[in-house]
Coordinates of C-alpha atoms and ligand atoms in Angstrom, one line a residue:
X1 CA -13.9 4.2 33.6
X2 CA -10.4 5.8 35.3
X3 CA -8.5 3.6 33.7
X4 CA -10.0 4.5 30.3
X5 CA -9.5 8.2 31.1
X6 CA -5.9 7.5 32.3
X7 CA -5.0 5.8 28.8
X8 CA -6.9 8.9 26.9
X9 CA -4.5 10.9 28.9
X10 CA -1.6 9.3 28.3
X11 CA -2.4 8.8 24.4
X12 CA -3.1 12.7 24.3
X13 CA 0.1 13.6 25.9
X14 CA 2.3 11.2 23.6
X15 CA 0.6 13.1 20.4
X16 CA 1.3 16.7 22.1
X17 CA 4.9 15.7 22.4
X18 CA 5.0 14.8 18.7
X19 CA 2.9 16.8 17.3
X20 CA 4.6 20.1 16.5
X21 CA 7.6 18.4 14.9
X22 CA 5.7 16.8 12.1
X23 CA 3.4 19.9 11.2
X24 CA 5.5 21.5 8.7
X25 CA 6.9 18.3 7.0
X26 CA 7.3 18.3 3.4
X27 CA 5.2 15.1 2.9
X28 CA 2.3 16.4 5.0
X29 CA -0.7 16.2 3.4
X30 CA -2.7 19.9 3.4
X31 CA -6.0 18.9 2.8
X32 CA -6.2 15.1 3.5
X33 CA -7.0 13.8 7.2
X34 CA -3.7 12.8 8.5
X35 CA -2.9 11.8 12.1
X36 CA -1.4 14.8 14.2
X37 CA 1.6 12.4 15.3
X38 CA 1.8 9.0 15.0
X39 CA 0.2 6.1 12.8
X40 CA -3.2 6.0 11.3
X41 CA -5.3 3.3 9.4
X42 CA -8.8 2.5 8.7
X43 CA -11.5 4.8 8.7
X44 CA -14.1 4.5 11.7
X45 CA -17.2 5.6 12.9
X46 CA -17.8 7.9 9.8
X47 CA -20.8 9.4 10.4
X48 CA -23.2 12.6 10.6
X49 CA -24.0 13.8 14.0
X50 CA -25.7 17.1 15.1
X51 CA -25.1 18.8 12.0
X52 CA -21.6 18.0 11.5
X53 CA -19.5 15.1 10.0
X54 CA -17.2 12.9 12.4
X55 CA -14.5 10.8 11.2
X56 CA -12.4 8.4 13.5
X57 CA -9.6 6.3 12.5
X58 CA -7.3 3.7 13.7
X59 CA -4.8 5.2 15.5
X60 CA -1.4 4.6 17.2
X61 CA -0.7 7.4 19.3
X62 CA 2.6 6.4 20.7
X63 CA 4.5 5.8 17.2
X64 CA 4.7 6.1 13.7
X65 CA 4.0 2.2 13.3
X66 CA 1.0 0.4 13.9
X67 CA 0.2 -0.7 17.3
X68 CA -2.4 -1.0 20.5
X69 CA -5.2 0.6 18.4
X70 CA -6.9 4.0 19.7
X71 CA -9.6 6.0 17.9
X72 CA -8.5 9.2 16.8
X73 CA -11.2 11.6 16.0
X74 CA -12.0 14.7 13.9
X75 CA -14.9 16.5 12.9
X76 CA -16.0 19.3 10.3
X77 CA -18.9 21.1 9.1
X78 CA -18.0 20.7 5.3
X79 CA -15.6 17.7 5.0
X80 CA -12.8 20.4 4.1
X81 CA -11.9 21.9 7.4
X82 CA -11.8 19.4 10.1
X83 CA -10.9 19.9 13.7
X84 CA -8.7 17.4 15.8
X85 CA -10.6 16.3 19.0
X86 CA -9.1 14.3 21.9
X87 CA -8.9 10.7 21.3
X88 CA -12.2 9.1 21.6
X89 CA -11.2 5.5 22.5
X90 CA -8.3 3.7 24.0
X91 CA -7.6 0.1 25.1
X92 CA -8.3 -0.1 29.0
X93 CA -10.6 -3.4 29.7
X94 CA -9.8 -6.9 29.7
X95 CA -12.0 -7.3 26.2
X96 CA -10.1 -4.5 24.3
X97 CA -6.9 -4.7 26.3
X98 CA -4.6 -4.8 23.1
X99 CA -6.7 -2.5 20.8
X100 CA -9.7 -0.8 19.9
X101 CA -10.2 -2.2 16.5
X102 CA -12.4 -0.7 13.6
X103 CA -16.0 -0.1 13.7
X104 CA -18.7 2.4 12.9
X105 CA -21.0 4.7 14.7
X106 CA -24.6 5.2 14.8
X107 CA -27.0 7.8 16.5
X108 CA -29.7 6.7 18.6
X109 CA -31.7 8.9 21.0
X110 CA -29.5 12.0 20.1
X111 CA -26.5 9.8 21.9
X112 CA -23.4 8.6 19.4
X113 CA -22.6 5.2 19.8
X114 CA -19.5 3.7 18.8
X115 CA -19.1 0.0 17.8
X116 CA -15.9 -1.6 17.6
X117 CA -14.0 -4.7 17.9
X118 CA -12.2 -5.3 21.3
X119 CA -8.8 -7.3 20.5
X120 CA -7.0 -9.4 22.9
X121 CA -4.0 -11.4 21.9
X122 CA -3.6 -14.6 23.6
X123 CA -0.1 -16.3 23.9
X124 CA 1.4 -13.2 22.1
X125 CA 0.7 -14.9 18.9
X126 CA -0.8 -12.3 16.5
X127 CA -2.5 -14.2 13.6
X128 CA -3.9 -17.0 16.0
X129 CA -5.0 -17.3 19.3
X130 CA -6.6 -13.9 19.5
X131 CA -9.7 -13.0 20.8
X132 CA -12.1 -10.6 19.1
X133 CA -15.4 -9.3 20.2
X134 CA -17.8 -6.7 19.8
X135 CA -18.2 -3.7 22.2
X136 CA -19.9 -0.1 22.2
X137 CA -18.8 3.2 23.6
X138 CA -21.3 5.7 24.0
X139 CA -21.3 9.7 24.0
X140 CA -23.8 12.6 24.8
X141 CA -21.9 15.2 23.3
X142 CA -20.0 13.4 20.3
X143 CA -16.5 13.7 22.0
X144 CA -16.2 12.0 25.4
X145 CA -17.2 8.5 25.2
X146 CA -17.8 5.9 28.0
X147 CA -17.8 2.0 27.4
X148 CA -20.8 0.3 28.2
X149 CA -20.7 -1.8 31.4
X150 CA -22.5 -4.5 29.6
X151 CA -19.4 -5.0 27.0
X152 CA -18.8 -7.2 25.2
X153 CA -22.3 -7.0 23.4
X154 CA -21.2 -9.8 21.4
X155 CA -18.8 -12.3 22.9
X156 CA -19.5 -15.8 21.3
X157 CA -18.5 -16.5 17.7
X158 CA -21.6 -18.4 16.0
X159 CA -21.6 -21.8 15.7
X160 CA -20.9 -23.4 11.8
X161 CA -18.0 -22.6 9.4
X162 CA -17.0 -19.4 11.2
X163 CA -13.3 -18.7 12.1
X164 CA -13.2 -18.8 15.7
X165 CA -10.2 -16.0 16.0
X166 CA -10.9 -13.3 12.9
X167 CA -14.4 -11.7 13.8
X168 CA -14.5 -8.0 13.6
X169 CA -15.1 -4.4 12.2
X170 CA -18.6 -4.1 13.0
X171 CA -20.7 -1.8 10.5
X172 CA -24.1 -0.9 11.9
X173 CA -27.1 0.7 10.1
X174 CA -30.8 1.0 10.7
X175 CA -33.5 -0.8 8.7
X176 CA -37.2 -0.6 9.4
X177 CA -37.3 -1.6 12.9
X178 CA -34.0 -3.3 13.8
X179 CA -30.6 -2.5 13.6
X180 CA -28.1 -4.5 11.8
X181 CA -24.6 -5.2 11.9
X182 CA -22.2 -6.8 9.4
X183 CA -19.1 -8.2 10.4
X184 CA -15.8 -9.4 8.9
X185 CA -14.9 -13.0 9.0
X186 CA -13.6 -16.0 7.5
X187 CA -14.5 -19.8 7.2
X188 CA -12.3 -22.4 8.9
X189 CA -10.7 -22.9 5.8
X190 CA -9.8 -19.4 4.9
X191 CA -12.6 -17.9 2.5
X192 CA -13.5 -14.4 3.3
X193 CA -17.2 -14.0 4.6
X194 CA -19.6 -11.4 5.9
X195 CA -21.7 -12.2 9.0
X196 CA -24.9 -10.3 9.4
X197 CA -26.6 -9.4 12.8
X198 CA -29.5 -8.0 14.3
X199 CA -30.5 -6.0 17.2
X200 CA -33.9 -4.0 18.3
X201 CA -32.0 -2.3 21.1
X202 CA -28.6 -1.7 19.6
X203 CA -27.6 -3.6 22.9
X204 CA -28.9 -7.3 22.3
X205 CA -27.6 -9.0 19.2
X206 CA -28.7 -11.7 17.5
X207 CA -26.9 -13.6 15.0
X208 CA -28.7 -14.0 11.5
X209 CA -26.6 -15.7 9.0
X210 CA -23.8 -15.7 6.5
X211 CA -24.6 -12.9 4.6
X212 CA -22.0 -13.7 1.8
X213 CA -19.2 -15.7 1.3
X214 CA -16.4 -15.5 -1.4
X215 CA -15.9 -18.1 -4.0
X216 CA -12.8 -18.9 -5.9
X217 CA -10.4 -16.1 -6.0
X218 CA -11.9 -13.9 -3.0
X219 CA -9.3 -13.6 -0.2
X220 CA -8.6 -15.5 2.9
X221 CA -10.6 -12.7 5.2
X222 CA -12.9 -10.1 4.4
X223 CA -12.1 -7.0 6.6
X224 CA -14.1 -3.9 6.9
X225 CA -17.5 -4.6 5.4
X226 CA -20.0 -2.3 4.8
X227 CA -23.4 -2.3 3.9
X228 CA -25.7 0.0 2.2
X229 CA -28.8 0.7 0.0
X230 CA -28.1 2.8 -3.3
X231 CA -30.6 3.3 -5.8
X232 CA -33.3 0.7 -4.5
X233 CA -30.1 -2.1 -4.6
X234 CA -28.1 -3.2 -1.6
X235 CA -24.4 -2.8 -2.0
X236 CA -21.6 -4.6 -0.1
X237 CA -18.4 -2.6 0.2
X238 CA -15.4 -4.9 1.7
X239 CA -11.9 -5.5 1.8
X240 CA -10.4 -8.8 1.1
X241 CA -7.3 -9.9 2.3
X242 CA -5.1 -11.8 -0.2
X243 CA -7.0 -12.1 -3.2
X244 CA -4.4 -13.1 -6.1
X245 CA -3.4 -10.9 -9.1
X246 CA -5.6 -11.5 -12.1
X247 CA -4.4 -9.8 -15.3
X248 CA -4.3 -6.1 -14.3
X249 CA -6.5 -6.4 -11.0
X250 CA -5.7 -7.2 -7.5
X251 CA -1.6 -6.3 -7.4
X252 CA -1.7 -4.6 -4.1
X253 CA -1.3 -6.7 -0.6
X254 CA -5.0 -6.5 -0.1
X255 CA -7.9 -5.0 -2.0
X256 CA -11.2 -3.2 -1.5
X257 CA -14.3 -3.5 -3.5
X258 CA -18.1 -3.9 -3.5
X259 CA -20.7 -6.1 -4.8
X260 CA -24.2 -5.0 -5.8
X261 CA -27.3 -7.0 -5.0
X262 CA -30.2 -7.7 -2.8
X263 CA -30.1 -8.4 0.8
X264 CA -33.1 -10.6 1.9
X265 CA -33.5 -8.9 5.5
X266 CA -35.7 -12.3 6.3
X267 CA -33.1 -14.8 5.5
X268 CA -30.2 -12.7 5.6
X269 CA -28.8 -13.7 2.3
X270 CA -27.3 -11.4 0.0
X271 CA -27.5 -12.3 -4.0
X272 CA -25.0 -10.4 -5.6
X273 CA -23.3 -10.0 -8.8
X274 CA -19.5 -9.5 -9.8
X275 CA -16.6 -8.2 -7.5
X276 CA -15.6 -4.6 -8.8
X277 CA -12.4 -2.6 -7.4
X278 CA -13.3 1.2 -5.7
X279 CA -9.9 2.3 -6.8
X280 CA -7.2 1.1 -9.4
X281 CA -4.1 2.9 -7.8
X282 CA -1.8 1.6 -4.8
X283 CA -2.9 3.0 -1.8
X284 CA -6.7 2.4 -1.1
X285 CA -8.2 0.3 1.9
X286 CA -10.6 -0.3 4.4
X287 CA -13.2 2.1 2.8
X288 CA -16.0 3.1 5.1
X289 CA -19.0 5.0 3.9
X290 CA -22.1 7.2 5.7
X291 CA -25.3 9.2 4.6
X292 CA -25.5 12.5 5.2
X293 CA -28.1 14.9 6.0
X294 CA -28.6 15.8 2.2
X295 CA -28.9 11.9 1.5
X296 CA -25.7 11.6 0.0
X297 CA -23.5 8.5 0.4
X298 CA -20.0 9.4 1.1
X299 CA -16.9 7.5 1.4
X300 CA -13.6 7.6 2.6
X301 CA -10.5 5.4 2.4
X302 CA -7.2 4.9 4.0
X303 CA -4.9 6.1 1.3
X304 CA -1.8 3.6 2.3
X305 CA -1.5 0.1 2.3
X306 CA -0.2 -2.8 4.9
X307 CA 3.3 -3.4 4.6
X308 CA 4.0 -0.6 2.0
X309 CA 7.1 1.5 2.5
X310 CA 5.9 4.8 4.3
X311 CA 9.0 7.4 4.2
X312 CA 7.1 9.8 6.7
X313 CA 7.5 7.2 9.5
X314 CA 11.3 8.2 10.2
X315 CA 9.4 11.9 10.8
X316 CA 7.1 10.5 13.5
X317 CA 3.9 9.7 11.4
X318 CA 2.3 7.6 9.0
X319 CA -1.1 7.3 7.4
X320 CA -3.6 9.5 5.5
X321 CA -7.2 9.5 4.4
X322 CA -8.5 10.0 0.6
X323 CA -10.5 13.0 -0.1
X324 CA -14.0 12.2 0.8
X325 CA -15.9 10.7 -2.3
X326 CA -19.2 10.8 -3.0
X327 CA -20.7 7.4 -4.2
X328 CA -23.4 6.9 -6.9
X329 CA -24.2 4.2 -9.5
X330 CA -24.9 3.6 -12.9
X331 CA -25.3 0.8 -14.8
X332 CA -24.7 -1.7 -12.0
X333 CA -21.4 0.1 -11.2
X334 CA -20.4 2.6 -8.5
X335 CA -18.9 6.0 -9.7
X336 CA -16.8 7.8 -7.2
X337 CA -16.1 11.6 -7.3
X338 CA -15.0 14.2 -5.1
X339 CA -17.3 15.8 -2.6
X340 CA -18.2 19.2 -4.2
X341 CA -17.3 20.8 -0.7
X342 CA -13.7 20.7 -2.0
X343 CA -14.2 23.4 -4.4
X344 CA -13.7 25.7 -1.1
X345 CA -10.3 24.6 -1.3
X346 CA -9.8 26.3 -4.5
X347 CA -7.4 29.0 -4.9
X348 CA -5.2 30.8 -7.7
X349 CA -6.9 29.6 -11.1
X350 CA -5.0 29.0 -14.2
X351 CA -7.0 28.4 -17.2
X352 CA -6.3 27.4 -20.7
X353 CA -8.7 26.5 -23.6
X354 CA -8.0 24.7 -27.0
X355 CA -4.5 23.9 -26.4
X356 CA -2.9 21.3 -28.8
X357 CA -0.5 18.8 -27.2
X358 CA 2.4 17.4 -29.2
X359 CA 5.1 15.3 -28.0
X360 CA 5.9 16.9 -24.5
X361 CA 4.3 20.1 -23.7
X362 CA 4.0 22.3 -20.5
X363 CA 1.5 24.9 -20.0
X364 CA 1.8 28.5 -18.5
X365 CA 0.9 28.3 -14.8
X366 CA 0.3 24.8 -14.5
X367 CA 2.7 23.3 -12.2
X368 CA 2.8 22.5 -8.3
X369 CA 2.5 20.1 -5.8
X370 CA -0.6 20.7 -4.0
X371 CA -3.3 21.5 -6.6
X372 CA -6.6 20.3 -8.5
X373 CA -6.6 19.9 -12.2
X374 CA -9.7 19.2 -14.4
X375 CA -9.2 18.8 -18.0
X376 CA -11.2 17.3 -21.2
X377 CA -8.9 15.8 -23.8
X378 CA -10.1 15.6 -27.4
X379 CA -7.9 12.2 -28.3
X380 CA -8.0 12.7 -32.2
X381 CA -5.6 10.5 -33.4
X382 CA -3.3 9.9 -30.9
X383 CA -2.9 6.2 -29.5
X384 CA -1.1 7.2 -26.5
X385 CA -0.9 10.2 -24.4
X386 CA -1.0 11.3 -20.8
X387 CA 0.2 13.6 -18.0
X388 CA 3.1 13.7 -16.0
X389 CA 3.1 14.8 -12.5
X390 CA 5.3 16.1 -10.0
X391 CA 8.1 16.5 -12.5
X392 CA 11.6 17.2 -11.7
X393 CA 13.8 17.5 -15.2
X394 CA 16.8 17.6 -13.4
X395 CA 16.3 14.4 -11.4
X396 CA 14.3 12.7 -13.7
X397 CA 11.7 12.4 -10.9
X398 CA 8.0 11.7 -12.5
X399 CA 4.7 10.3 -11.8
X400 CA 3.3 9.3 -15.0
X401 CA -0.7 8.6 -16.2
X402 CA -0.7 7.4 -19.2
X403 CA -3.6 6.0 -21.6
X404 CA -3.4 3.9 -24.5
X405 CA -6.3 3.9 -27.0
X406 CA -6.3 0.8 -28.7
X407 CA -6.2 -1.2 -25.5
X408 CA -8.6 1.3 -23.6
X409 CA -5.8 1.2 -20.7
X410 CA -4.5 3.8 -18.4
X411 CA -1.3 3.3 -16.4
X412 CA -0.4 5.0 -13.4
X413 CA 3.5 4.5 -13.0
X414 CA 5.2 5.6 -10.0
X415 CA 8.7 3.9 -10.9
X416 CA 10.3 7.4 -11.0
X417 CA 8.0 9.3 -8.4
X418 CA 11.2 9.7 -5.7
X419 CA 11.4 7.9 -2.3
X420 CA 9.2 5.0 -1.5
X421 CA 7.4 2.1 -3.4
X422 CA 7.4 2.2 -7.0
X423 CA 5.4 0.0 -9.3
X424 CA 2.8 0.3 -11.8
X425 CA -1.2 0.0 -11.8
X426 CA -3.4 -0.2 -14.8
X427 CA -7.1 -0.5 -15.6
X428 CA -9.5 -0.3 -18.4
X429 CA -11.7 3.3 -19.2
X430 CA -14.0 4.3 -21.8
X431 CA -12.1 6.3 -24.7
X432 CA -14.3 7.5 -27.5
X433 CA -13.7 11.0 -28.4
X434 CA -12.8 12.5 -25.3
X435 CA -11.5 11.6 -21.8
X436 CA -12.3 13.7 -18.8
X437 CA -9.7 14.0 -16.1
X438 CA -10.1 15.6 -12.4
X439 CA -6.7 15.1 -10.4
X440 CA -6.0 16.1 -7.0
X441 CA -2.5 16.3 -6.0
X442 CA -1.4 16.8 -2.4
X443 CA 2.5 16.9 -1.1
X444 CA 2.9 13.3 -1.2
X445 CA -0.4 11.8 -2.8
X446 CA -2.1 11.9 -6.0
X447 CA -5.9 10.8 -6.7
X448 CA -6.9 10.4 -10.2
X449 CA -10.5 10.7 -11.2
X450 CA -11.4 9.2 -14.7
X451 CA -14.7 10.3 -16.6
X452 CA -16.5 11.4 -13.7
X453 CA -15.8 8.4 -11.4
X454 CA -15.9 5.8 -13.7
X455 CA -12.5 4.7 -12.7
X456 CA -10.2 6.2 -9.8
X457 CA -6.4 5.7 -9.3
X458 CA -5.0 6.7 -5.8
X459 CA -1.2 6.5 -4.9
X460 CA 1.2 7.8 -2.3
X461 CA 4.1 9.3 -3.8
X462 CA 7.4 10.8 -2.0
X463 CA 9.1 13.1 -4.5
X464 CA 11.5 16.1 -3.6
X465 CA 10.1 19.2 -3.0
X466 CA 11.6 20.9 -6.4
X467 CA 9.6 18.0 -8.4
X468 CA 6.7 20.4 -9.4
X469 CA 6.3 20.2 -13.0
X470 CA 3.3 19.2 -15.0
X471 CA 3.8 17.8 -18.5
X472 CA 1.3 16.8 -21.2
X473 CA 2.5 14.1 -24.1
X474 CA 1.3 12.8 -27.2
X475 CA 2.3 10.5 -29.7
X476 CA 0.2 12.5 -32.0
X477 CA -1.7 15.9 -31.3
X478 CA -4.4 15.5 -29.0
X479 CA -6.4 18.7 -28.0
X480 CA -7.0 19.9 -24.3
X481 CA -10.6 21.6 -25.0
X482 CA -10.2 23.0 -21.6
X483 CA -7.7 23.0 -18.7
X484 CA -8.5 24.4 -15.3
X485 CA -5.9 24.5 -12.5
X486 CA -6.3 25.4 -9.0
X487 CA -3.7 25.6 -6.1
X488 CA -5.1 24.4 -3.1
Ligands
FRU501 C1 -8.2 -3.5 8.1 C2 -7.7 -4.1 10.0 C3 -9.4 -4.2 10.3 C4 -8.8 -4.3 11.9 C5 -7.9 -3.0 11.7 C6 -6.8 -3.1 13.0 O1 -7.2 -2.5 7.9 O2 -6.8 -5.1 9.8 O3 -9.3 -5.8 10.1 O4 -10.0 -3.8 12.8 O5 -7.3 -3.1 10.8 O6 -6.1 -1.8 13.2

């Protein structure tokens, strides 16, 4: 216990030393959850506890790169105004000495339980010879945690075709009389899979089954699985590592997506349909969902990608969360849209109606580097049209969202976005008469919601501060039936 408290104190001190210097940085996101200083990856323990949203995250407090994992912690009443809380977890025990890896949170008898993976490197080799176990920390106030004396609660990896090293990222939920846990895993010959456990007490866990396993091009390891019920179906969200590109899909280093199906709680088997991606941009990984007091399923993800260039690292911090997204389903697909609470951020409104756009057009008052833009485009006879964001005409910087009517494709191009990685990402969207767009721009991010969450594209971009232009373009005139833009 003492070691744990000392480790938290060291971590807190490291963050305090750095945090003032990163505060006003040009690329620091203004309305997204970002680390106070240091490094952030996966969302963890996203939950609604005693009337507030709690969000934890994989955190390295001692520097802007990945390192021994702690759990950072923020909470909020509205998912808009987040309050930084003390670091919740630090490596301190034999079973988690090299990191408190990803996991989830659940309330039981008024207490908040964090269920996470304890990581230990054996012989210093990072990809094999590691020991991963599942452990629990508990809190009475949702802020200060104690690791259970009985940890780890799952130590032995089950028999069968289950890799002995990679065994992590527990997500726990309650169904009828049992708690269930889904874990990320892989087979001995590197096929991603998810394992199912169950428990009456939350403390003693029994292995049920390999709940689902990839076939074909489905990654060598599934990280961060999350299972939940939505509209009478069971949804498995997970992040497969290493799927090969197929057409315009799977071009990021690792993917995140979902399967919709039915979980047989007796056999532990998930019958499922096709795999679909949750975001079609560049920077989206390890999403985690929670259900709030209004019964809404809400998701956040890490808005970055492993091994990607992160230009803020030279300034002492890296990593961000996406805005919280409401998850709904329709016709066998998930839709994700910004939670309505974000409307609180809206400041000055600029509005235009029935504007015709031909060639390249800018609109009075429509520019910025921290805004929300909603527009409905009447496509008319155009075959190619779109929006350029974060434009600087002098330097040629721009981030381009381009639609192609014939192919039904949308492309997000960040080749001229500034510093950082370039590239394009592409996906299909429904394009009949109209197209609906809702775009969130924050200092170094763009999140595009197309047709009310049919497709979403997220990207980190690092333009210079003068790149604030917004331009609409079209090969044949299109009409912006309505356009609203708010500074945030
Ligand atoms: C996913 C992941 C998890 C792991 C964590 C470590 O991004 O690799 O599988 O628990 O990050 O930080």
